Tab-separated table of C-alpha atoms in Angstrom:
chain	number	residue	atom	x	y	z
D	1	MET	CA	-3.338	13.395	11.811
D	2	LEU	CA	-2.115	10.125	10.332
D	3	THR	CA	-1.562	7.035	12.438
D	4	SER	CA	-0.435	3.447	11.958
D	5	ASN	CA	-1.152	0.843	14.623
D	6	GLY	CA	-2.025	3.768	16.863
D	7	TYR	CA	1.352	5.519	16.464
D	8	VAL	CA	1.067	9.134	15.306
D	9	LEU	CA	3.211	9.935	12.268
D	10	SER	CA	5.144	13.188	12.616
D	11	SER	CA	4.389	15.783	9.938
D	12	GLY	CA	8.120	16.384	9.666
D	13	ARG	CA	8.624	12.766	8.647
D	14	LEU	CA	5.906	12.668	5.971
D	15	GLY	CA	6.122	13.170	2.211
D	16	ARG	CA	4.183	12.398	-0.952
D	17	LEU	CA	4.623	9.333	-3.129
D	18	SER	CA	5.963	10.339	-6.561
D	19	GLU	CA	3.864	9.293	-9.549
D	20	VAL	CA	5.596	7.999	-12.659
D	21	PRO	CA	5.206	10.874	-15.151
D	22	GLN	CA	3.424	10.139	-18.403
D	23	ARG	CA	6.591	10.725	-20.448
D	24	GLU	CA	8.247	7.742	-18.720
D	25	ARG	CA	5.361	5.286	-18.812
D	26	GLY	CA	6.513	3.667	-22.051
D	27	ASP	CA	10.258	3.974	-21.394
D	28	ARG	CA	11.351	0.693	-19.805
D	29	GLU	CA	14.904	1.825	-19.086
D	30	ALA	CA	13.706	5.032	-17.435
D	31	LEU	CA	11.346	2.977	-15.264
D	32	ARG	CA	14.129	0.610	-14.273
D	33	VAL	CA	16.321	3.549	-13.274
D	34	ARG	CA	13.441	5.013	-11.269
D	35	LEU	CA	12.747	1.686	-9.544
D	36	GLU	CA	16.407	1.293	-8.602
D	37	ARG	CA	16.483	4.850	-7.286
D	38	ASP	CA	13.135	5.000	-5.461
D	39	GLY	CA	12.331	1.355	-4.733
D	40	TYR	CA	8.796	1.725	-6.115
D	41	LEU	CA	6.814	2.726	-9.203
D	42	PHE	CA	3.538	4.556	-8.592
D	43	LEU	CA	1.500	3.882	-11.745
D	44	ARG	CA	-1.678	5.916	-11.936
D	45	GLY	CA	-4.501	4.301	-13.886
D	46	LEU	CA	-2.661	1.151	-14.935
D	47	LEU	CA	-5.874	-0.863	-14.542
D	48	ASP	CA	-9.393	-0.217	-15.780
D	49	PRO	CA	-11.308	1.335	-12.830
D	50	VAL	CA	-14.471	-0.423	-14.008
D	51	GLU	CA	-12.825	-3.821	-13.552
D	52	VAL	CA	-11.431	-2.791	-10.175
D	53	MET	CA	-14.825	-1.666	-8.936
D	54	ALA	CA	-16.495	-4.808	-10.293
D	55	PHE	CA	-14.143	-7.001	-8.287
D	56	ARG	CA	-14.644	-4.784	-5.233
D	57	LEU	CA	-18.411	-5.283	-5.487
D	58	TYR	CA	-17.969	-9.049	-5.959
D	59	TYR	CA	-15.807	-9.225	-2.816
D	60	PHE	CA	-18.280	-7.280	-0.678
D	61	GLU	CA	-21.237	-9.277	-1.964
D	62	ARG	CA	-19.565	-12.642	-1.329
D	63	THR	CA	-18.068	-11.849	2.093
D	64	GLY	CA	-20.766	-9.487	3.357
D	65	VAL	CA	-18.213	-7.304	5.182
D	66	ALA	CA	-19.543	-4.144	3.527
D	67	ASP	CA	-22.393	-3.002	1.313
D	68	ALA	CA	-21.961	-1.777	-2.260
D	69	HIS	CA	-20.909	1.641	-0.975
D	70	GLY	CA	-18.237	0.270	1.350
D	71	VAL	CA	-20.243	0.782	4.534
D	72	PRO	CA	-19.156	-1.926	7.006
D	73	GLN	CA	-21.643	-4.676	7.883
D	74	VAL	CA	-21.716	-7.149	10.756
D	75	VAL	CA	-20.822	-10.701	9.684
D	76	ASP	CA	-20.304	-14.000	11.438
D	77	PRO	CA	-16.514	-14.536	11.768
D	78	GLY	CA	-16.724	-18.251	11.063
D	79	GLU	CA	-18.792	-17.791	7.923
D	80	LEU	CA	-16.469	-15.002	6.781
D	81	ARG	CA	-13.429	-17.265	7.074
D	82	ARG	CA	-15.221	-20.050	5.209
D	83	VAL	CA	-16.137	-17.784	2.307
D	84	LEU	CA	-12.858	-15.860	2.221
D	85	PHE	CA	-10.446	-18.806	2.300
D	86	GLY	CA	-12.745	-21.414	0.790
D	87	GLU	CA	-14.296	-19.459	-2.076
D	88	VAL	CA	-12.869	-15.987	-2.740
D	89	VAL	CA	-9.100	-16.495	-2.370
D	90	PRO	CA	-8.920	-19.704	-4.475
D	91	GLY	CA	-11.705	-18.565	-6.790
D	92	ALA	CA	-11.638	-17.885	-10.518
D	93	GLN	CA	-12.667	-14.237	-10.124
D	94	TYR	CA	-9.672	-13.378	-7.928
D	95	GLN	CA	-7.262	-15.252	-10.186
D	96	ALA	CA	-8.628	-13.502	-13.265
D	97	PHE	CA	-8.327	-10.116	-11.620
D	98	CYS	CA	-4.711	-10.662	-10.563
D	99	ALA	CA	-3.720	-12.109	-13.942
D	100	GLN	CA	-5.656	-9.622	-16.075
D	101	PRO	CA	-3.872	-8.650	-19.311
D	102	ALA	CA	-3.233	-5.052	-18.246
D	103	LEU	CA	-1.229	-6.302	-15.275
D	104	ARG	CA	0.452	-9.422	-16.649
D	105	SER	CA	1.427	-7.740	-19.906
D	106	TRP	CA	2.948	-4.808	-18.022
D	107	TYR	CA	5.092	-7.174	-15.965
D	108	GLU	CA	6.204	-9.141	-19.009
D	109	TRP	CA	7.106	-5.936	-20.826
D	110	PHE	CA	8.969	-4.523	-17.832
D	111	LEU	CA	10.749	-7.755	-16.890
D	112	GLY	CA	11.552	-8.624	-20.491
D	113	GLY	CA	10.276	-12.191	-20.396
D	114	GLU	CA	7.559	-14.575	-19.246
D	115	ALA	CA	6.107	-13.407	-15.943
D	116	PHE	CA	5.170	-15.774	-13.115
D	117	LEU	CA	2.367	-14.881	-10.686
D	118	HIS	CA	2.748	-16.349	-7.200
D	119	ARG	CA	-0.322	-18.321	-6.160
D	120	ARG	CA	-0.181	-16.857	-2.649
D	121	LYS	CA	-2.118	-13.622	-3.228
D	122	ILE	CA	-3.280	-11.553	-0.258
D	123	ILE	CA	-6.479	-9.539	-0.031
D	124	ARG	CA	-7.257	-7.319	2.951
D	125	HIS	CA	-10.308	-5.465	4.187
D	126	ILE	CA	-9.766	-2.986	7.003
D	127	ALA	CA	-12.754	-1.522	8.828
D	128	PRO	CA	-12.861	2.020	10.220
D	129	GLY	CA	-11.623	2.417	13.754
D	130	GLU	CA	-9.346	-0.619	13.740
D	131	ALA	CA	-6.301	0.750	15.542
D	132	GLY	CA	-3.655	-0.400	17.956
D	133	ILE	CA	-0.695	-2.699	17.452
D	134	GLY	CA	-1.502	-5.622	15.197
D	135	THR	CA	-4.309	-4.038	13.170
D	136	ALA	CA	-2.526	-2.225	10.319
D	137	THR	CA	0.240	-3.945	8.352
D	138	GLN	CA	3.481	-3.298	10.212
D	139	ALA	CA	6.678	-1.985	8.635
D	140	HIS	CA	8.564	-4.681	6.736
D	141	TYR	CA	10.174	-5.536	3.433
D	142	ASP	CA	8.950	-8.518	1.439
D	143	LEU	CA	12.223	-10.436	1.155
D	144	VAL	CA	11.817	-11.349	4.827
D	145	TYR	CA	9.062	-13.726	3.710
D	146	LEU	CA	10.468	-14.761	0.309
D	147	ARG	CA	13.967	-16.018	1.049
D	148	GLU	CA	13.665	-19.361	-0.744
D	149	GLY	CA	13.518	-17.819	-4.217
D	150	THR	CA	14.981	-14.911	-6.160
D	151	ASP	CA	15.206	-11.523	-4.489
D	152	GLN	CA	13.989	-9.949	-7.743
D	153	VAL	CA	10.316	-10.452	-6.948
D	154	LEU	CA	8.253	-7.338	-7.676
D	155	SER	CA	5.154	-6.843	-5.545
D	156	ALA	CA	2.061	-4.993	-6.743
D	157	TRP	CA	-0.124	-3.235	-4.182
D	158	ILE	CA	-3.550	-2.526	-5.650
D	159	PRO	CA	-6.219	-0.447	-3.899
D	160	LEU	CA	-9.592	-1.980	-4.716
D	161	GLY	CA	-11.453	1.299	-4.973
D	162	ASP	CA	-10.539	4.901	-4.255
D	163	CYS	CA	-8.282	5.057	-1.220
D	164	PRO	CA	-7.493	8.500	0.219
D	165	VAL	CA	-4.985	8.584	3.085
D	166	SER	CA	-7.851	8.615	5.591
D	167	LEU	CA	-8.840	5.129	4.403
D	168	GLY	CA	-5.497	3.669	5.452
D	169	GLY	CA	-3.557	2.845	2.304
D	170	LEU	CA	0.054	1.767	1.955
D	171	THR	CA	2.941	4.049	2.913
D	172	TYR	CA	6.591	3.646	1.872
D	173	LEU	CA	9.739	4.554	3.800
D	174	GLU	CA	11.657	6.813	1.431
D	175	GLY	CA	14.951	5.368	0.204
D	176	SER	CA	14.758	2.453	2.644
D	177	HIS	CA	15.699	-0.166	0.039
D	178	HIS	CA	19.220	1.247	-0.242
D	179	ARG	CA	19.925	0.604	3.444
D	180	VAL	CA	18.205	-2.790	3.353
D	181	LEU	CA	20.310	-3.842	0.352
D	182	ARG	CA	23.507	-2.809	2.143
D	183	GLU	CA	22.554	-4.641	5.321
D	184	GLU	CA	21.466	-7.754	3.427
D	185	ALA	CA	24.776	-7.800	1.540
D	186	ALA	CA	26.814	-7.232	4.675
D	187	GLY	CA	24.847	-9.706	6.788
D	188	THR	CA	24.525	-7.121	9.552
D	189	LEU	CA	20.809	-7.565	10.231
D	190	LYS	CA	20.210	-8.741	13.783
D	191	ARG	CA	17.732	-11.336	12.541
D	192	PRO	CA	15.839	-11.863	9.255
D	193	ALA	CA	12.834	-9.834	10.405
D	194	ALA	CA	14.757	-7.130	12.278
D	195	SER	CA	13.190	-4.291	10.325
D	196	ILE	CA	9.601	-5.259	11.150
D	197	THR	CA	7.985	-2.909	13.651
D	198	ALA	CA	4.672	-1.244	14.391
D	199	ASP	CA	6.502	1.928	15.444
D	200	LEU	CA	6.613	3.817	12.149
D	201	PRO	CA	7.684	7.130	13.726
D	202	GLY	CA	10.608	5.422	15.438
D	203	LEU	CA	11.662	3.681	12.236
D	204	ALA	CA	11.587	6.968	10.314
D	205	GLU	CA	13.903	8.485	12.915
D	206	GLU	CA	16.217	5.463	12.789
D	207	TYR	CA	16.439	5.676	8.989
D	208	ASP	CA	16.455	9.511	9.021
D	209	SER	CA	13.746	9.277	6.389
D	210	ARG	CA	10.112	10.073	5.587
D	211	TRP	CA	6.986	7.982	5.178
D	212	LEU	CA	5.509	8.640	1.731
D	213	VAL	CA	1.723	8.662	1.344
D	214	ALA	CA	-0.772	9.202	-1.461
D	215	ASP	CA	-4.457	9.497	-2.230
D	216	TYR	CA	-4.940	6.418	-4.401
D	217	ALA	CA	-7.703	5.951	-6.961
D	218	ALA	CA	-9.324	2.839	-8.416
D	219	GLY	CA	-7.020	1.667	-11.199
D	220	ASP	CA	-3.777	2.756	-9.520
D	221	VAL	CA	-1.012	0.242	-8.838
D	222	VAL	CA	2.201	0.590	-6.850
D	223	ILE	CA	5.022	-1.779	-7.804
D	224	HIS	CA	7.779	-2.177	-5.212
D	225	THR	CA	10.954	-4.192	-4.782
D	226	ALA	CA	11.468	-6.937	-2.228
D	227	HIS	CA	13.808	-4.619	-0.281
D	228	THR	CA	11.523	-1.567	0.058
D	229	VAL	CA	10.164	-0.978	3.566
D	230	HIS	CA	6.433	-0.321	3.613
D	231	ALA	CA	3.466	-0.423	5.996
D	232	ALA	CA	-0.205	0.557	6.171
D	233	LEU	CA	-1.936	3.509	7.756
D	234	ASP	CA	-4.915	3.200	10.090
D	235	ASN	CA	-8.376	3.550	8.564
D	236	VAL	CA	-9.879	6.693	10.114
D	237	SER	CA	-12.691	7.052	7.568
D	238	SER	CA	-16.239	5.697	7.713
D	239	SER	CA	-15.761	3.142	4.901
D	240	MET	CA	-14.116	-0.228	4.444
D	241	ARG	CA	-10.621	-0.218	2.908
D	242	LEU	CA	-10.057	-3.045	0.449
D	243	SER	CA	-6.769	-3.877	-1.259
D	244	THR	CA	-4.726	-6.750	-2.615
D	245	ASP	CA	-1.003	-7.367	-2.829
D	246	ILE	CA	0.376	-9.860	-5.317
D	247	ARG	CA	3.819	-10.810	-6.614
D	248	TYR	CA	5.267	-11.392	-10.052
D	249	GLN	CA	8.768	-12.359	-11.154
D	250	LEU	CA	10.492	-13.734	-14.218
D	251	ALA	CA	9.404	-17.348	-14.699
D	252	SER	CA	13.011	-18.292	-15.437
D	253	THR	CA	14.264	-17.254	-11.970
D	254	SER	CA	14.182	-19.197	-8.711
D	255	ILE	CA	10.667	-19.406	-7.221
D	256	ASP	CA	9.937	-19.684	-3.495
D	257	PRO	CA	7.923	-22.936	-3.220
D	258	ARG	CA	6.219	-21.802	-0.012
D	259	TRP	CA	4.304	-19.167	-1.997
D	260	GLN	CA	2.695	-21.655	-4.386
D	261	SER	CA	-0.333	-22.398	-2.219
D	262	HIS	CA	-3.332	-20.134	-1.824
D	263	TRP	CA	-3.052	-17.566	0.946
D	264	HIS	CA	-4.494	-18.426	4.327
D	265	ASP	CA	-4.038	-16.482	7.562
D	266	GLN	CA	-2.801	-19.668	9.218
D	267	ASP	CA	-0.215	-20.581	6.552
D	268	GLY	CA	2.713	-19.488	8.727
D	269	LEU	CA	4.140	-16.950	6.267
């Protein structure tokens, strides 16, 4: 049984995320067609798992939220915030991980030009048993938060370690970007954040669609458009879920200035 914010996802509204097949990995035009069609690119093994696991260990050692095996530990909330927002988020290790050649070079190849990494980079740890509205990332599409720049921002969701569905990884609403694009163009959205909700089952019914899930592995990356609706599942395992989501775009396109400061949970975005 899969849940998100305590809501049970119906088996009839679930599907599997489609991996980019190996024959398309080096075909930029095929990938662009796939991204336009699906709203995401599920790239298995884009990153070196050794580097992913090294950063995972660094994060757990610095914050103390889990041991080397991902087993949750008790930490002082004040000290955690000091380390997370004062050391880890603005630190050289996090920057190097997010700008590593395997990632930046892929973006530059795919975009066809110099890639710009937004400074506001988000890293999340989710402990087992955290459920109820407000715990897992609610359904949304990224343009809601990035309206002062180009809408051609491409987000990368990166599981920092193996992440089976029980650990609470990201889930995507199949084909949702097509409806979002139509509504954005027509100006028919009730308000800028109208699509945000914790009720994933209800949203799947409204869109007549399925939530797509996957068992992710260290090294996997999912690239998605700014119009693709996504959310997170609840962590029903016994380990800490760790992930990061970052955003790249062409450096020559309009950049949202609000995203050029380091992420903080009180930054209002």
